[in-house]
PDB file of C-alpha atoms in Angstrom:
ATOM      1  CA  ASP T   1       5.718 -36.675  26.285  1.00 97.00           C
ATOM      2  CA  ILE T   2       5.223 -37.126  30.018  1.00 98.00           C
ATOM      3  CA  GLN T   3       8.182 -38.831  31.659  1.00 98.00           C
ATOM      4  CA  MET T   4       7.544 -41.156  34.587  1.00 98.00           C
ATOM      5  CA  THR T   5      10.314 -41.862  37.067  1.00 98.00           C
ATOM      6  CA  GLN T   6      10.103 -44.549  39.724  1.00 98.00           C
ATOM      7  CA  SER T   7      12.270 -45.012  42.763  1.00 98.00           C
ATOM      8  CA  PRO T   8      13.879 -47.107  43.861  1.00 98.00           C
ATOM      9  CA  SER T   9      14.695 -49.239  40.817  1.00 98.00           C
ATOM     10  CA  SER T  10      15.000 -52.245  43.090  1.00 97.00           C
ATOM     11  CA  LEU T  11      14.130 -52.990  46.660  1.00 96.00           C
ATOM     12  CA  SER T  12      14.913 -55.885  48.996  1.00 97.00           C
ATOM     13  CA  ALA T  13      12.390 -56.637  51.702  1.00 97.00           C
ATOM     14  CA  SER T  14      11.066 -59.438  53.871  1.00 97.00           C
ATOM     15  CA  VAL T  15       7.656 -60.976  54.308  1.00 97.00           C
ATOM     16  CA  GLY T  16       5.668 -58.776  56.641  1.00 97.00           C
ATOM     17  CA  ASP T  17       7.542 -55.584  55.782  1.00 97.00           C
ATOM     18  CA  ARG T  18       5.840 -52.374  54.779  1.00 98.00           C
ATOM     19  CA  VAL T  19       7.226 -51.070  51.491  1.00 98.00           C
ATOM     20  CA  THR T  20       6.670 -47.903  49.533  1.00 98.00           C
ATOM     21  CA  ILE T  21       7.456 -47.227  45.880  1.00 98.00           C
ATOM     22  CA  THR T  22       7.510 -43.710  44.518  1.00 98.00           C
ATOM     23  CA  CYS T  23       6.535 -42.496  41.056  1.00 98.00           C
ATOM     24  CA  ARG T  24       7.084 -38.974  39.794  1.00 98.00           C
ATOM     25  CA  ALA T  25       5.637 -37.419  36.641  1.00 98.00           C
ATOM     26  CA  SER T  26       7.444 -34.765  34.627  1.00 98.00           C
ATOM     27  CA  GLN T  27       4.298 -32.612  34.681  1.00 98.00           C
ATOM     28  CA  SER T  28       1.046 -32.590  36.587  1.00 98.00           C
ATOM     29  CA  ILE T  29      -1.223 -35.507  35.728  1.00 97.00           C
ATOM     30  CA  SER T  30      -3.867 -34.904  38.388  1.00 97.00           C
ATOM     31  CA  THR T  31      -4.730 -38.416  39.587  1.00 96.00           C
ATOM     32  CA  TYR T  32      -4.443 -40.103  36.189  1.00 97.00           C
ATOM     33  CA  LEU T  33      -1.999 -42.660  37.516  1.00 97.00           C
ATOM     34  CA  ASN T  34      -2.214 -46.437  37.390  1.00 98.00           C
ATOM     35  CA  TRP T  35      -0.124 -49.203  38.951  1.00 98.00           C
ATOM     36  CA  TYR T  36       0.602 -52.651  37.547  1.00 98.00           C
ATOM     37  CA  GLN T  37       2.351 -55.736  38.912  1.00 98.00           C
ATOM     38  CA  GLN T  38       4.375 -58.054  36.728  1.00 98.00           C
ATOM     39  CA  LYS T  39       5.868 -61.382  37.689  1.00 98.00           C
ATOM     40  CA  PRO T  40       8.658 -63.006  35.649  1.00 96.00           C
ATOM     41  CA  GLY T  41       7.396 -64.515  32.414  1.00 96.00           C
ATOM     42  CA  LYS T  42       3.875 -63.217  32.981  1.00 98.00           C
ATOM     43  CA  ALA T  43       1.748 -60.410  31.640  1.00 98.00           C
ATOM     44  CA  PRO T  44       1.238 -57.273  33.732  1.00 98.00           C
ATOM     45  CA  LYS T  45      -1.633 -57.290  36.182  1.00 98.00           C
ATOM     46  CA  PHE T  46      -3.637 -54.141  36.807  1.00 98.00           C
ATOM     47  CA  LEU T  47      -3.757 -53.076  40.467  1.00 98.00           C
ATOM     48  CA  ILE T  48      -4.745 -49.439  41.024  1.00 98.00           C
ATOM     49  CA  TYR T  49      -6.346 -46.658  38.982  1.00 97.00           C
ATOM     50  CA  GLY T  50      -6.949 -43.011  39.675  1.00 96.00           C
ATOM     51  CA  ALA T  51      -3.862 -43.013  41.900  1.00 97.00           C
ATOM     52  CA  SER T  52      -5.671 -44.594  44.841  1.00 97.00           C
ATOM     53  CA  ARG T  53      -8.569 -46.792  43.723  1.00 96.00           C
ATOM     54  CA  LEU T  54      -8.008 -50.535  44.002  1.00 97.00           C
ATOM     55  CA  GLN T  55      -9.128 -52.741  41.173  1.00 96.00           C
ATOM     56  CA  SER T  56     -11.670 -55.314  42.281  1.00 95.00           C
ATOM     57  CA  GLY T  57      -9.993 -58.344  43.796  1.00 96.00           C
ATOM     58  CA  VAL T  58      -6.732 -56.602  44.689  1.00 98.00           C
ATOM     59  CA  PRO T  59      -5.836 -57.231  48.347  1.00 97.00           C
ATOM     60  CA  SER T  60      -6.361 -54.314  50.701  1.00 97.00           C
ATOM     61  CA  ARG T  61      -2.703 -54.402  51.777  1.00 98.00           C
ATOM     62  CA  PHE T  62      -2.057 -52.502  48.539  1.00 98.00           C
ATOM     63  CA  SER T  63      -2.738 -48.787  48.574  1.00 98.00           C
ATOM     64  CA  GLY T  64      -1.919 -45.824  46.404  1.00 98.00           C
ATOM     65  CA  SER T  65      -1.797 -42.117  46.996  1.00 98.00           C
ATOM     66  CA  GLY T  66      -0.760 -38.848  45.436  1.00 98.00           C
ATOM     67  CA  SER T  67      -1.826 -36.275  42.913  1.00 98.00           C
ATOM     68  CA  GLY T  68      -0.170 -33.819  40.587  1.00 98.00           C
ATOM     69  CA  THR T  69       3.345 -35.116  40.051  1.00 98.00           C
ATOM     70  CA  ASP T  70       4.117 -37.324  43.066  1.00 98.00           C
ATOM     71  CA  PHE T  71       2.594 -40.703  43.776  1.00 98.00           C
ATOM     72  CA  THR T  72       3.239 -43.710  45.987  1.00 98.00           C
ATOM     73  CA  LEU T  73       2.342 -47.373  46.035  1.00 98.00           C
ATOM     74  CA  THR T  74       2.431 -48.950  49.476  1.00 98.00           C
ATOM     75  CA  ILE T  75       2.197 -52.589  50.437  1.00 98.00           C
ATOM     76  CA  SER T  76       1.385 -52.663  54.122  1.00 96.00           C
ATOM     77  CA  SER T  77       2.544 -56.198  54.933  1.00 96.00           C
ATOM     78  CA  LEU T  78       4.430 -58.013  52.214  1.00 97.00           C
ATOM     79  CA  GLN T  79       3.251 -61.478  51.284  1.00 97.00           C
ATOM     80  CA  PRO T  80       5.323 -64.043  49.352  1.00 97.00           C
ATOM     81  CA  GLU T  81       3.197 -63.531  46.231  1.00 97.00           C
ATOM     82  CA  ASP T  82       3.957 -59.786  46.194  1.00 98.00           C
ATOM     83  CA  PHE T  83       7.570 -60.175  45.094  1.00 97.00           C
ATOM     84  CA  ALA T  84       7.416 -58.850  41.532  1.00 98.00           C
ATOM     85  CA  THR T  85       8.141 -55.776  39.457  1.00 98.00           C
ATOM     86  CA  TYR T  86       5.793 -52.811  39.802  1.00 98.00           C
ATOM     87  CA  TYR T  87       5.143 -50.175  37.143  1.00 98.00           C
ATOM     88  CA  CYS T  88       3.367 -46.858  37.341  1.00 98.00           C
ATOM     89  CA  GLN T  89       1.655 -45.554  34.187  1.00 98.00           C
ATOM     90  CA  GLN T  90       0.211 -42.154  33.427  1.00 98.00           C
ATOM     91  CA  SER T  91      -3.179 -42.163  31.735  1.00 96.00           C
ATOM     92  CA  TYR T  92      -3.415 -38.364  31.447  1.00 96.00           C
ATOM     93  CA  SER T  93      -2.426 -38.108  27.795  1.00 95.00           C
ATOM     94  CA  THR T  94      -1.008 -40.027  24.886  1.00 95.00           C
ATOM     95  CA  PRO T  95       1.565 -41.345  24.441  1.00 97.00           C
ATOM     96  CA  PHE T  96       0.799 -43.292  27.585  1.00 98.00           C
ATOM     97  CA  THR T  97       4.039 -43.780  29.447  1.00 98.00           C
ATOM     98  CA  PHE T  98       5.349 -46.054  32.182  1.00 98.00           C
ATOM     99  CA  GLY T  99       7.926 -45.720  34.869  1.00 98.00           C
ATOM    100  CA  GLN T 100      10.987 -47.889  34.412  1.00 98.00           C
ATOM    101  CA  GLY T 101       9.769 -50.347  37.025  1.00 98.00           C
ATOM    102  CA  THR T 102      10.659 -51.237  40.605  1.00 98.00           C
ATOM    103  CA  ARG T 103      11.832 -54.774  41.220  1.00 98.00           C
ATOM    104  CA  LEU T 104      10.775 -55.969  44.654  1.00 98.00           C
ATOM    105  CA  GLU T 105      13.002 -58.804  45.790  1.00 97.00           C
ATOM    106  CA  MET T 106      13.022 -61.043  48.795  1.00 94.00           C
ATOM    107  CA  LYS T 107      15.722 -60.204  51.321  1.00 93.00           C
TER     108      LYS T 107
ATOM    109  CA  GLU X   1     -14.177 -64.780  31.827  1.00 95.00           C
ATOM    110  CA  VAL X   2     -12.591 -61.848  30.033  1.00 96.00           C
ATOM    111  CA  GLN X   3      -9.660 -63.143  28.012  1.00 98.00           C
ATOM    112  CA  LEU X   4      -7.222 -61.892  25.400  1.00 98.00           C
ATOM    113  CA  VAL X   5      -4.993 -64.181  23.364  1.00 98.00           C
ATOM    114  CA  GLU X   6      -2.200 -62.876  21.145  1.00 98.00           C
ATOM    115  CA  SER X   7      -0.802 -64.808  18.207  1.00 98.00           C
ATOM    116  CA  GLY X   8       1.360 -64.331  15.145  1.00 98.00           C
ATOM    117  CA  GLY X   9       4.753 -63.727  16.691  1.00 98.00           C
ATOM    118  CA  GLY X  10       7.934 -65.347  15.483  1.00 98.00           C
ATOM    119  CA  LEU X  11      11.338 -64.806  13.938  1.00 98.00           C
ATOM    120  CA  VAL X  12      11.434 -62.289  11.100  1.00 98.00           C
ATOM    121  CA  GLN X  13      14.249 -60.672   9.134  1.00 98.00           C
ATOM    122  CA  PRO X  14      14.934 -56.944   9.373  1.00 98.00           C
ATOM    123  CA  GLY X  15      12.874 -54.966   6.885  1.00 98.00           C
ATOM    124  CA  ARG X  16      10.150 -57.578   6.645  1.00 98.00           C
ATOM    125  CA  SER X  17       6.572 -57.482   7.931  1.00 98.00           C
ATOM    126  CA  LEU X  18       4.533 -59.373  10.495  1.00 98.00           C
ATOM    127  CA  ARG X  19       0.923 -59.205  11.619  1.00 98.00           C
ATOM    128  CA  LEU X  20      -0.089 -59.951  15.184  1.00 98.00           C
ATOM    129  CA  SER X  21      -3.616 -60.830  16.263  1.00 98.00           C
ATOM    130  CA  CYS X  22      -5.366 -60.329  19.581  1.00 98.00           C
ATOM    131  CA  THR X  23      -8.474 -62.481  19.956  1.00 98.00           C
ATOM    132  CA  ALA X  24     -10.900 -61.381  22.651  1.00 98.00           C
ATOM    133  CA  SER X  25     -13.600 -63.258  24.508  1.00 98.00           C
ATOM    134  CA  GLY X  26     -15.843 -62.765  27.499  1.00 98.00           C
ATOM    135  CA  PHE X  27     -16.881 -59.165  26.785  1.00 97.00           C
ATOM    136  CA  THR X  28     -18.524 -57.045  24.067  1.00 97.00           C
ATOM    137  CA  PHE X  29     -15.420 -56.351  22.030  1.00 97.00           C
ATOM    138  CA  GLY X  30     -16.901 -53.521  19.994  1.00 97.00           C
ATOM    139  CA  ASP X  31     -17.607 -51.478  23.116  1.00 96.00           C
ATOM    140  CA  TYR X  32     -13.922 -51.027  23.964  1.00 96.00           C
ATOM    141  CA  ALA X  33     -10.767 -49.484  22.634  1.00 96.00           C
ATOM    142  CA  MET X  34      -7.885 -51.922  22.324  1.00 98.00           C
ATOM    143  CA  SER X  35      -4.212 -51.277  22.834  1.00 98.00           C
ATOM    144  CA  TRP X  36      -0.862 -52.892  22.073  1.00 98.00           C
ATOM    145  CA  PHE X  37       2.246 -52.796  24.242  1.00 98.00           C
ATOM    146  CA  ARG X  38       5.693 -54.281  24.007  1.00 98.00           C
ATOM    147  CA  GLN X  39       8.485 -55.241  26.333  1.00 98.00           C
ATOM    148  CA  ALA X  40      12.007 -55.749  25.057  1.00 98.00           C
ATOM    149  CA  PRO X  41      13.961 -58.536  26.774  1.00 97.00           C
ATOM    150  CA  GLY X  42      14.837 -57.451  30.313  1.00 96.00           C
ATOM    151  CA  LYS X  43      13.312 -54.008  29.814  1.00 98.00           C
ATOM    152  CA  GLY X  44      10.205 -52.128  30.880  1.00 98.00           C
ATOM    153  CA  LEU X  45       6.792 -51.688  29.324  1.00 98.00           C
ATOM    154  CA  GLU X  46       6.230 -49.507  26.266  1.00 98.00           C
ATOM    155  CA  TRP X  47       2.856 -48.444  24.899  1.00 98.00           C
ATOM    156  CA  VAL X  48       2.750 -49.053  21.130  1.00 98.00           C
ATOM    157  CA  GLY X  49      -0.641 -47.631  20.266  1.00 98.00           C
ATOM    158  CA  PHE X  50      -4.364 -48.096  20.423  1.00 96.00           C
ATOM    159  CA  ILE X  51      -7.545 -48.105  18.398  1.00 97.00           C
ATOM    160  CA  ARG X  52     -10.725 -46.504  19.644  1.00 95.00           C
ATOM    161  CA  ARG X  53     -14.091 -48.185  19.378  1.00 95.00           C
ATOM    162  CA  LYS X  54     -16.195 -47.510  16.296  1.00 93.00           C
ATOM    163  CA  GLY X  55     -18.465 -45.233  18.321  1.00 91.00           C
ATOM    164  CA  TYR X  56     -15.479 -42.910  18.745  1.00 91.00           C
ATOM    165  CA  GLY X  57     -14.507 -43.152  15.111  1.00 93.00           C
ATOM    166  CA  GLY X  58     -12.250 -46.180  15.396  1.00 94.00           C
ATOM    167  CA  THR X  59      -9.295 -43.807  15.227  1.00 96.00           C
ATOM    168  CA  THR X  60      -5.766 -44.786  16.139  1.00 97.00           C
ATOM    169  CA  GLU X  61      -2.807 -43.293  17.974  1.00 97.00           C
ATOM    170  CA  TYR X  62       0.762 -44.530  18.029  1.00 98.00           C
ATOM    171  CA  ALA X  63       4.025 -44.118  19.862  1.00 98.00           C
ATOM    172  CA  ALA X  64       6.571 -42.091  17.947  1.00 98.00           C
ATOM    173  CA  SER X  65       8.888 -45.107  17.780  1.00 98.00           C
ATOM    174  CA  VAL X  66       6.445 -47.044  15.575  1.00 98.00           C
ATOM    175  CA  LYS X  67       4.401 -44.337  13.851  1.00 98.00           C
ATOM    176  CA  GLY X  68       4.409 -44.797  10.094  1.00 98.00           C
ATOM    177  CA  ARG X  69       5.572 -48.422  10.354  1.00 98.00           C
ATOM    178  CA  PHE X  70       2.916 -50.056  12.529  1.00 98.00           C
ATOM    179  CA  THR X  71      -0.845 -50.051  11.979  1.00 98.00           C
ATOM    180  CA  ILE X  72      -3.539 -51.143  14.404  1.00 98.00           C
ATOM    181  CA  SER X  73      -6.897 -52.291  13.092  1.00 98.00           C
ATOM    182  CA  ARG X  74      -9.874 -54.201  14.393  1.00 98.00           C
ATOM    183  CA  ASP X  75     -12.556 -56.586  13.173  1.00 98.00           C
ATOM    184  CA  ASP X  76     -15.459 -56.328  15.590  1.00 98.00           C
ATOM    185  CA  SER X  77     -17.302 -59.167  13.825  1.00 97.00           C
ATOM    186  CA  LYS X  78     -14.458 -61.519  14.748  1.00 98.00           C
ATOM    187  CA  ASN X  79     -13.494 -59.942  18.096  1.00 98.00           C
ATOM    188  CA  ILE X  80      -9.925 -59.447  16.887  1.00 98.00           C
ATOM    189  CA  ALA X  81      -7.503 -56.553  17.054  1.00 98.00           C
ATOM    190  CA  TYR X  82      -4.498 -56.572  14.749  1.00 98.00           C
ATOM    191  CA  LEU X  83      -1.031 -55.055  14.823  1.00 98.00           C
ATOM    192  CA  GLN X  84       0.506 -54.843  11.366  1.00 98.00           C
ATOM    193  CA  MET X  85       4.256 -54.295  11.679  1.00 98.00           C
ATOM    194  CA  ASN X  86       6.201 -53.224   8.609  1.00 98.00           C
ATOM    195  CA  SER X  87       9.861 -52.341   8.053  1.00 98.00           C
ATOM    196  CA  LEU X  88      10.812 -54.214  11.190  1.00 98.00           C
ATOM    197  CA  LYS X  89      14.053 -53.391  12.949  1.00 98.00           C
ATOM    198  CA  ALA X  90      16.167 -55.284  15.449  1.00 98.00           C
ATOM    199  CA  GLU X  91      14.985 -52.872  18.135  1.00 98.00           C
ATOM    200  CA  ASP X  92      11.408 -54.041  17.598  1.00 98.00           C
ATOM    201  CA  THR X  93      12.365 -57.364  19.173  1.00 98.00           C
ATOM    202  CA  ALA X  94      10.060 -57.742  22.165  1.00 98.00           C
ATOM    203  CA  MET X  95       7.173 -59.530  23.753  1.00 98.00           C
ATOM    204  CA  TYR X  96       4.010 -57.907  22.395  1.00 98.00           C
ATOM    205  CA  TYR X  97       0.918 -57.678  24.567  1.00 98.00           C
ATOM    206  CA  CYS X  98      -2.592 -56.547  23.804  1.00 98.00           C
ATOM    207  CA  SER X  99      -4.925 -55.108  26.404  1.00 98.00           C
ATOM    208  CA  ARG X 100      -8.399 -53.718  26.706  1.00 98.00           C
ATOM    209  CA  TYR X 101      -8.597 -49.974  27.333  1.00 96.00           C
ATOM    210  CA  TYR X 102     -11.157 -49.213  30.000  1.00 92.00           C
ATOM    211  CA  ASP X 103     -12.321 -45.680  30.625  1.00 86.00           C
ATOM    212  CA  LEU X 104     -14.785 -44.264  33.125  1.00 81.00           C
ATOM    213  CA  TRP X 105     -17.076 -41.279  32.691  1.00 79.00           C
ATOM    214  CA  SER X 106     -14.899 -39.567  35.280  1.00 77.00           C
ATOM    215  CA  GLY X 107     -11.941 -39.685  32.945  1.00 82.00           C
ATOM    216  CA  SER X 108      -9.989 -42.386  34.743  1.00 88.00           C
ATOM    217  CA  ASN X 109      -8.737 -44.980  32.320  1.00 93.00           C
ATOM    218  CA  TRP X 110      -6.554 -48.052  32.451  1.00 96.00           C
ATOM    219  CA  PHE X 111      -5.538 -51.230  30.666  1.00 97.00           C
ATOM    220  CA  ASP X 112      -7.038 -54.503  31.813  1.00 97.00           C
ATOM    221  CA  PRO X 113      -6.815 -57.382  31.228  1.00 97.00           C
ATOM    222  CA  TRP X 114      -3.639 -58.200  29.320  1.00 98.00           C
ATOM    223  CA  GLY X 115      -3.011 -61.152  27.074  1.00 98.00           C
ATOM    224  CA  GLN X 116      -0.159 -63.564  27.687  1.00 98.00           C
ATOM    225  CA  GLY X 117       1.926 -61.980  24.938  1.00 98.00           C
ATOM    226  CA  THR X 118       3.519 -63.130  21.714  1.00 98.00           C
ATOM    227  CA  LEU X 119       7.257 -62.906  21.092  1.00 98.00           C
ATOM    228  CA  VAL X 120       8.612 -61.119  18.042  1.00 98.00           C
ATOM    229  CA  THR X 121      12.288 -61.531  17.216  1.00 98.00           C
ATOM    230  CA  VAL X 122      13.769 -59.430  14.430  1.00 98.00           C
ATOM    231  CA  SER X 123      17.048 -60.883  13.299  1.00 97.00           C
ATOM    232  CA  SER X 124      18.842 -61.992  10.154  1.00 96.00           C
TER     233      SER X 124
END
């Protein structure tokens, strides 16, 4: 199975900050990497596929990059609605696996 | 509007069975694979398994943690995907979500949208 490791596990930031979350795969997954956002008590929301392609309707302050084993999710200017937990997920092979999540909290 | 609604969760004793349903609307259900996920209280997301569309044989794949105990099926005439859970254990306690599996010709694939989830609690 492909292991996905996110860092940091939690992050405190302020509105307007630029934040970056890292995701590392235990083997190369090309760009088969997705990102999801989850708010407390809610279902995950799909944000980015193919490591860098924004789902329709996702604000342009979100961006993704990387290939192979190392990936990043960047939020260029945090908005109040962005405080949530973010998960990376590899779609290279089954079993599909997720990172453990990064909780983005308001400072 | 594309929508998924899970149902069938509840409190169940260890060793017993439960069947969850995922009712879809707003898209041609038979054209997509469907997947189930779970999230234990305070924990991260775990893929449970999925079922391909009939055009790809309607075959299934499962996570090792549920293989042999859980079965995913689908009824395209009713737009419903099912998760049959047998021999339930305390560690199966979680919120269960269904999601549509979307794949492009390029190979990129993802899960979207997700239902609101249904809670399964396994306890005596």
